[in-house]
mmCIF file of C-alpha atoms in Angstrom:
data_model
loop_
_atom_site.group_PDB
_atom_site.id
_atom_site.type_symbol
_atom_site.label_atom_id
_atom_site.label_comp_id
_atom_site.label_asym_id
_atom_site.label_seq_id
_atom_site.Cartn_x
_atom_site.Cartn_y
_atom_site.Cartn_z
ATOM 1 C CA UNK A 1 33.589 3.786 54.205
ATOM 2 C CA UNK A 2 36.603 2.364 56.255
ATOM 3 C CA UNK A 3 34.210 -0.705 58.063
ATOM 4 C CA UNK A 4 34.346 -3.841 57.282
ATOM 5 C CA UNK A 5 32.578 -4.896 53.782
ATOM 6 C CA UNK A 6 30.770 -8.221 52.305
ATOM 7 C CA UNK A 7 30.006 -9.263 48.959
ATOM 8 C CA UNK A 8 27.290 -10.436 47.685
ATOM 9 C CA UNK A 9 25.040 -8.650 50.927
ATOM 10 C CA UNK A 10 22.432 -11.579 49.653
ATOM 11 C CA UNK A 11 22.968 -14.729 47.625
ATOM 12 C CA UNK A 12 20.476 -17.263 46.387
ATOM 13 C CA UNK A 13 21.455 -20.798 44.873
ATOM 14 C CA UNK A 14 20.014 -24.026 44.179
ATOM 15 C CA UNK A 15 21.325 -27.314 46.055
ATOM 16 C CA UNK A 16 24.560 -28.503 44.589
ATOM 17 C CA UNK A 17 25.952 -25.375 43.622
ATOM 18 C CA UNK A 18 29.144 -23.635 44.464
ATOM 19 C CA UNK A 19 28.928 -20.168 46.251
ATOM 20 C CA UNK A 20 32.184 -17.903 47.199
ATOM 21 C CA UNK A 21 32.087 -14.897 49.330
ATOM 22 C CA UNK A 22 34.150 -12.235 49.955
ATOM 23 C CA UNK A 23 35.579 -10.004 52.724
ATOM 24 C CA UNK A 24 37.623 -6.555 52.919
ATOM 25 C CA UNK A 25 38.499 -5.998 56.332
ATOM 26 C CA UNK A 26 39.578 -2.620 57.875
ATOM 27 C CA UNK A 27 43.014 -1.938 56.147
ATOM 28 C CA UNK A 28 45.335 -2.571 58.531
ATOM 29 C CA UNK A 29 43.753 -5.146 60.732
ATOM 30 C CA UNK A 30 45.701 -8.577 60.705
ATOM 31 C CA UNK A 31 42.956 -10.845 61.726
ATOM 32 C CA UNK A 32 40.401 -12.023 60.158
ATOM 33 C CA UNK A 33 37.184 -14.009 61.184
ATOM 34 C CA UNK A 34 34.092 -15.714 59.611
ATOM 35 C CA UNK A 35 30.707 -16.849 61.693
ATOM 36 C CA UNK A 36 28.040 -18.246 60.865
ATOM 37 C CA UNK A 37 24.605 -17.034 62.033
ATOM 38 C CA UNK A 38 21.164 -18.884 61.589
ATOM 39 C CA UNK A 39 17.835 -17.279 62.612
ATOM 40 C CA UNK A 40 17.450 -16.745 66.910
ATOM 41 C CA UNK A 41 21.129 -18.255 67.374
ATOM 42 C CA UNK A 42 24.206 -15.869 67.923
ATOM 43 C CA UNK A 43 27.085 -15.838 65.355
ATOM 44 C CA UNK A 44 29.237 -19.597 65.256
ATOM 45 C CA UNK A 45 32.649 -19.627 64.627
ATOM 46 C CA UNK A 46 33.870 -20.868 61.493
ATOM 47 C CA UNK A 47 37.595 -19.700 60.950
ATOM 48 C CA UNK A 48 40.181 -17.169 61.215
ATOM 49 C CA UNK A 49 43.537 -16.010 59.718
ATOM 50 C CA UNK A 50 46.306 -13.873 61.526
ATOM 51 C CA UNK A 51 47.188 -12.602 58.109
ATOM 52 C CA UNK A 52 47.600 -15.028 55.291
ATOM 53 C CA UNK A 53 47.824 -18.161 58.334
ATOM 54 C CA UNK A 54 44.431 -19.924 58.926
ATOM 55 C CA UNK A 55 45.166 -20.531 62.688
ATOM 56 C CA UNK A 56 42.160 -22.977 63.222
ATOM 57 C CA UNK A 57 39.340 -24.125 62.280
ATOM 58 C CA UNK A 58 35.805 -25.265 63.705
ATOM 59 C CA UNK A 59 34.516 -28.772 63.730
ATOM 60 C CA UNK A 60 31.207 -26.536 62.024
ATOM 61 C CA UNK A 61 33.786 -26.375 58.992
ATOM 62 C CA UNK A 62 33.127 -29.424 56.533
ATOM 63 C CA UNK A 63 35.058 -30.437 53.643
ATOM 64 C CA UNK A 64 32.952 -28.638 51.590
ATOM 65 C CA UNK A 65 33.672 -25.085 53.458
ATOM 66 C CA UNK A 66 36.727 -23.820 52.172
ATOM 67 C CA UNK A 67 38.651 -20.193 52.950
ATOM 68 C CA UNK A 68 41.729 -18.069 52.148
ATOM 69 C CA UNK A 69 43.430 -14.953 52.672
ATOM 70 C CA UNK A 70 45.776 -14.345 49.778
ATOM 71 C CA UNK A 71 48.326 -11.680 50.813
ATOM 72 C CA UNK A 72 46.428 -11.436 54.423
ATOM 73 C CA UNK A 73 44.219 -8.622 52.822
ATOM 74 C CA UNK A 74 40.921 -9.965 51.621
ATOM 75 C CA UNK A 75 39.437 -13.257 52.441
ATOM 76 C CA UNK A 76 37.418 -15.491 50.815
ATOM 77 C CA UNK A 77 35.036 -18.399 51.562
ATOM 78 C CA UNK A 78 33.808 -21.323 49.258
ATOM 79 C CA UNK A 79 30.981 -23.163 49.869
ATOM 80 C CA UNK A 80 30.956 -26.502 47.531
ATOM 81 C CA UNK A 81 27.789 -28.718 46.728
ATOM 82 C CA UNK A 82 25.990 -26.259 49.349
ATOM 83 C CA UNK A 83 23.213 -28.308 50.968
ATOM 84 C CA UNK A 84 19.813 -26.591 52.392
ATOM 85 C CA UNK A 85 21.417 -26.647 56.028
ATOM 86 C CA UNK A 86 24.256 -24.362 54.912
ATOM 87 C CA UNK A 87 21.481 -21.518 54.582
ATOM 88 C CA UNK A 88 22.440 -18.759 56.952
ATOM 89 C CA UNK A 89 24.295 -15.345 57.454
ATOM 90 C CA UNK A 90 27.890 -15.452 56.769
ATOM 91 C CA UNK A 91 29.555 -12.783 58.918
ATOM 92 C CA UNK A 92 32.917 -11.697 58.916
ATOM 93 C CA UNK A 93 35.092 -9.980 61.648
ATOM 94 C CA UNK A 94 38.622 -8.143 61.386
ATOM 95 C CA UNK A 95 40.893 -6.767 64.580
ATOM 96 C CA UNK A 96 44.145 -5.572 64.958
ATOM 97 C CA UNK A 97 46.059 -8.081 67.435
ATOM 98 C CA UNK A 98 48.727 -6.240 69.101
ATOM 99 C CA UNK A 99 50.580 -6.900 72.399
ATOM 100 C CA UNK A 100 47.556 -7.227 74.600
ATOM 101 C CA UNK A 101 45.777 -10.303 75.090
ATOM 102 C CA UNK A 102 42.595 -9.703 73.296
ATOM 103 C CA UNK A 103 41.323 -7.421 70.486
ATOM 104 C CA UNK A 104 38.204 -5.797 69.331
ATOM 105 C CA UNK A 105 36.478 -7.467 66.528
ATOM 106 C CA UNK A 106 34.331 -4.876 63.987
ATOM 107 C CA UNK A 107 31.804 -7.182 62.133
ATOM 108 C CA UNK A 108 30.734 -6.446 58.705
ATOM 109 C CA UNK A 109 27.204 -6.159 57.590
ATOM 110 C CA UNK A 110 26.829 -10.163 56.725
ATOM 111 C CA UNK A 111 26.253 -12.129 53.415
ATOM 112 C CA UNK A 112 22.634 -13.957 53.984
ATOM 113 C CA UNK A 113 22.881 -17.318 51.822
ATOM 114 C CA UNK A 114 19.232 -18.987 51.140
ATOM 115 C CA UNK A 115 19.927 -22.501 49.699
ATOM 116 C CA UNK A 116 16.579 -23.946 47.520
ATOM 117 C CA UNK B 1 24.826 -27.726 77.053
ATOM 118 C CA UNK B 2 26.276 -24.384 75.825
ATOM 119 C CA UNK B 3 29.004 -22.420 77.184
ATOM 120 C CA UNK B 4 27.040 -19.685 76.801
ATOM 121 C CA UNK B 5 24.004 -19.011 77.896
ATOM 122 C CA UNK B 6 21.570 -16.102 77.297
ATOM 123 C CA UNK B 7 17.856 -15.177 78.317
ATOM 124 C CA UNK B 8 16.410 -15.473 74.496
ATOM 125 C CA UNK B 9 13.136 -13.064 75.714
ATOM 126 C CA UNK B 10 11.795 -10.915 73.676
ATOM 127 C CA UNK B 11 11.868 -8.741 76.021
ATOM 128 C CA UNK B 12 9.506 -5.176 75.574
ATOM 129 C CA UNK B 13 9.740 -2.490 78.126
ATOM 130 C CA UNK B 14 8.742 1.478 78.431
ATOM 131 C CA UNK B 15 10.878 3.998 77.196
ATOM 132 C CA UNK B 16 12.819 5.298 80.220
ATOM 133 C CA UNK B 17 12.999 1.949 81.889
ATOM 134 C CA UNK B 18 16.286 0.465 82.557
ATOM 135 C CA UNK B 19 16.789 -2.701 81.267
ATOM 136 C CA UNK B 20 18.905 -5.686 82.626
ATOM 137 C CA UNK B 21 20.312 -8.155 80.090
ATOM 138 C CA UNK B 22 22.018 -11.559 81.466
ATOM 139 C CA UNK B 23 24.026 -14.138 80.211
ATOM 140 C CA UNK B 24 25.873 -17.300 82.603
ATOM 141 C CA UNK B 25 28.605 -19.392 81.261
ATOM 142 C CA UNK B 26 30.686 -22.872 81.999
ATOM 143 C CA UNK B 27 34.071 -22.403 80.954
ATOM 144 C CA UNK B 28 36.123 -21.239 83.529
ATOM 145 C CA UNK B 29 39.088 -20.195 81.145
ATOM 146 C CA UNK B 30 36.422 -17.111 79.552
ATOM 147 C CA UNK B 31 38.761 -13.964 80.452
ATOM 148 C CA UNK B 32 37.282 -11.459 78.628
ATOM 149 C CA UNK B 33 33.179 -10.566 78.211
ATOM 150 C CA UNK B 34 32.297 -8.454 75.776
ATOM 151 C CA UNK B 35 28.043 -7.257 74.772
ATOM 152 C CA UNK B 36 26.896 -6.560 71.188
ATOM 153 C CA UNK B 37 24.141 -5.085 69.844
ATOM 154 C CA UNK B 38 22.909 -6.386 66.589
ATOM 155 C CA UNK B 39 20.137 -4.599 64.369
ATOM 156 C CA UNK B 40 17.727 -6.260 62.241
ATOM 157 C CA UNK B 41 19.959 -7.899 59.053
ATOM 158 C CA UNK B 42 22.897 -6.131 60.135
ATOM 159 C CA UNK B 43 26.302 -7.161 61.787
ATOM 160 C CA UNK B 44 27.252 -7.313 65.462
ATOM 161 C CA UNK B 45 28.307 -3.470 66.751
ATOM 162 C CA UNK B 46 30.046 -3.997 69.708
ATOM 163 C CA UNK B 47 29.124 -2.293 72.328
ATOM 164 C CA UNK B 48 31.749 -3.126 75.573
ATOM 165 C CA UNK B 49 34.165 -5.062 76.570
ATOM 166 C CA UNK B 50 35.585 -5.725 80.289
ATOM 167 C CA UNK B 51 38.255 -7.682 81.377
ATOM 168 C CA UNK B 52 37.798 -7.749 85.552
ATOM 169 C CA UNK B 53 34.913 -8.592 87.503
ATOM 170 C CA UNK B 54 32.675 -5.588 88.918
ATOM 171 C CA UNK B 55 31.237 -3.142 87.000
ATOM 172 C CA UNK B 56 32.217 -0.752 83.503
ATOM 173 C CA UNK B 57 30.161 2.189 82.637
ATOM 174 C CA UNK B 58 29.910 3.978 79.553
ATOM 175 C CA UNK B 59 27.545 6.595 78.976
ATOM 176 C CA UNK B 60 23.561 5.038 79.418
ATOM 177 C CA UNK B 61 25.413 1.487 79.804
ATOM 178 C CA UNK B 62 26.859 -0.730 82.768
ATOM 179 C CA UNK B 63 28.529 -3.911 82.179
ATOM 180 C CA UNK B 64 28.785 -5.979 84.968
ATOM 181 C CA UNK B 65 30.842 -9.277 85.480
ATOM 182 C CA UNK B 66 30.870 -12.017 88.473
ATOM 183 C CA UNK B 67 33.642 -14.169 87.739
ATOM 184 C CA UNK B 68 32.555 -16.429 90.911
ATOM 185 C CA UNK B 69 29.109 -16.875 89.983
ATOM 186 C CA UNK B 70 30.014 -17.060 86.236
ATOM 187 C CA UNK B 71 27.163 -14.629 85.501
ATOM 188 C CA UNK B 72 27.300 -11.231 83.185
ATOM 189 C CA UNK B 73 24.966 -8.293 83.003
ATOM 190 C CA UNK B 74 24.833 -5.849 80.590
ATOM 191 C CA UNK B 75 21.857 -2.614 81.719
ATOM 192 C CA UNK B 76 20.343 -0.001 79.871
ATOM 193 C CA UNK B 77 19.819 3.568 81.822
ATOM 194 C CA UNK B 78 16.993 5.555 80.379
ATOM 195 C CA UNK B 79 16.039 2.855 77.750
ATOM 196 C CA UNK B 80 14.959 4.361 74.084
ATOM 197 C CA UNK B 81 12.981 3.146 71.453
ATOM 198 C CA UNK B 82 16.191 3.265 69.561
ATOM 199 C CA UNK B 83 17.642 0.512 71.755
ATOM 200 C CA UNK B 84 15.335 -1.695 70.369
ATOM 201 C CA UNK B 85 18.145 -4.856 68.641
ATOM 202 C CA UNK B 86 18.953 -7.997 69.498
ATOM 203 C CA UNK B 87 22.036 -7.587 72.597
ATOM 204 C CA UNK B 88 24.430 -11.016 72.173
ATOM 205 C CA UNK B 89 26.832 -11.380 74.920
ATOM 206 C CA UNK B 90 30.687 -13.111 74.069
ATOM 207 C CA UNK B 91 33.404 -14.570 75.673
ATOM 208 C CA UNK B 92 36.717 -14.928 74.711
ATOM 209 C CA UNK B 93 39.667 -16.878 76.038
ATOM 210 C CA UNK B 94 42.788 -15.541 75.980
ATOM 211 C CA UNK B 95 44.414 -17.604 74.508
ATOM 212 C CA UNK B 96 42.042 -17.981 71.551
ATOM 213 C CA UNK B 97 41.196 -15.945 68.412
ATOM 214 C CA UNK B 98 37.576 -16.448 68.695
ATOM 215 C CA UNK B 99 34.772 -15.160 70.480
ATOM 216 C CA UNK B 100 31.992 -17.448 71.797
ATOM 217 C CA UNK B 101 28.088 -16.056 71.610
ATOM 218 C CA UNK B 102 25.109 -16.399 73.441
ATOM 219 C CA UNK B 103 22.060 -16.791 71.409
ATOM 220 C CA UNK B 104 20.952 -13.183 72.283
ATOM 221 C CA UNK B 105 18.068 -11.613 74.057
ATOM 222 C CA UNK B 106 15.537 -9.615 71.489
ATOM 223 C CA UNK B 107 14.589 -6.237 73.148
ATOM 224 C CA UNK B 108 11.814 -3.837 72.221
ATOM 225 C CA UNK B 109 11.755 -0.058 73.652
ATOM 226 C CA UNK B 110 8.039 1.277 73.297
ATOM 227 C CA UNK B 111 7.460 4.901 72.909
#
């Protein structure tokens, strides 16, 4: 399978806890993207590299959200002291960025976090 | 207020209807629309993407963009009970790396 792919698909952890999630994006797509998604609302932007550069960040991103791309392949996001609001589908994109001045984003299937 | 607004629905029609999907937005600088169609606990498929207002056909689908009125449409030809997902409309600016979603319209084909 050459898609995009998530780890853990579902994750569930108590309040306080740490949680990290990861993403392989299509092999030779430079940029990377993570949403957030909550029940009857359509995917929030979080973050997004242009290979190992985090080029910005949302004001939805709180000290406690943290994310890298070591090497600009795989990405991962930390979630510290995770509170019962952070409870939601973590999505992740990846696109090739070429000359043009927009690119196709190819989702992957979505990490659901539940937060007790 | 959002910069993207979508019809939430649900929306339930006959198979073999054609379905129209709508979204309006604020921000002027949104260049690029794109639709996606998102299955229960699964990621966003994309669907289409257009650039230019008028319309974009692909197969059963026609995307349609006023750039005046700040209004997108997405339609379904011969709807199937296959069709039936969640369609999320986004908007990009150019010169971001981020694509901005509606809350997405729910749609059930019945057999």
């Amino acid at each position: 399978d050459t898609g995009v792919s998530q780890n853990p698909r579902h994750k569930i952890t108590k309040r306080g806890q740490n949680v990290t999630f990861r993403c392989d994006p299509i092999s030779e797509h430079n940029r990377l993207y993570w949403y957030r998604q909550t029940l009857g609302q359509g995917p929030e932007f979080l973050t997004y590299f242009q290979n190992e550069a985090q080029l910005e960040k949302s004001r939805l991103l709180s000290d406690r959200f943290s994310a890298e791309r070591p090497k600009g392949s795989f990405s991962t996001l930390e979630i510290q002291r995770t509170e019962q609001g952070d409870s939601a589908m973590y999505l992740c994109a990846s696109s090739s960025r070429g000359m043009g001045p927009t690119d196709t984003q190819y989702f992957g299937p979505g990490t659901r976090l539940t937060v007790l | 207020q959002k910069e993207v607004e979508q019809d939430p629905g649900p929306l339930s029609v006959p198979e073999g209807a054609i379905v129209s999907l709508n979204c309006t937005y604020s921000n002027s600088a949104f260049q690029y629309f794109m639709w996606y169609r998102q299955y229960s606990r699964k990621g966003p498929e994309l669907l289409m993407y257009t650039y230019s207002s008028g319309n974009k056909e692909d197969g059963r689908f026609t995307a349609q963009v006023d750039k005046s009125s700040k209004y997108i449409s997405l339609f379904i030809r011969d709807s199937q009970p296959s069709d039936s997902a969640t369609y999320l409309c986004a908007m990009e600016n150019t010169n971001a790396g981020k694509s901005t979603f509606g809350d997405g319209t729910t749609l059930t084909v019945k057999p």
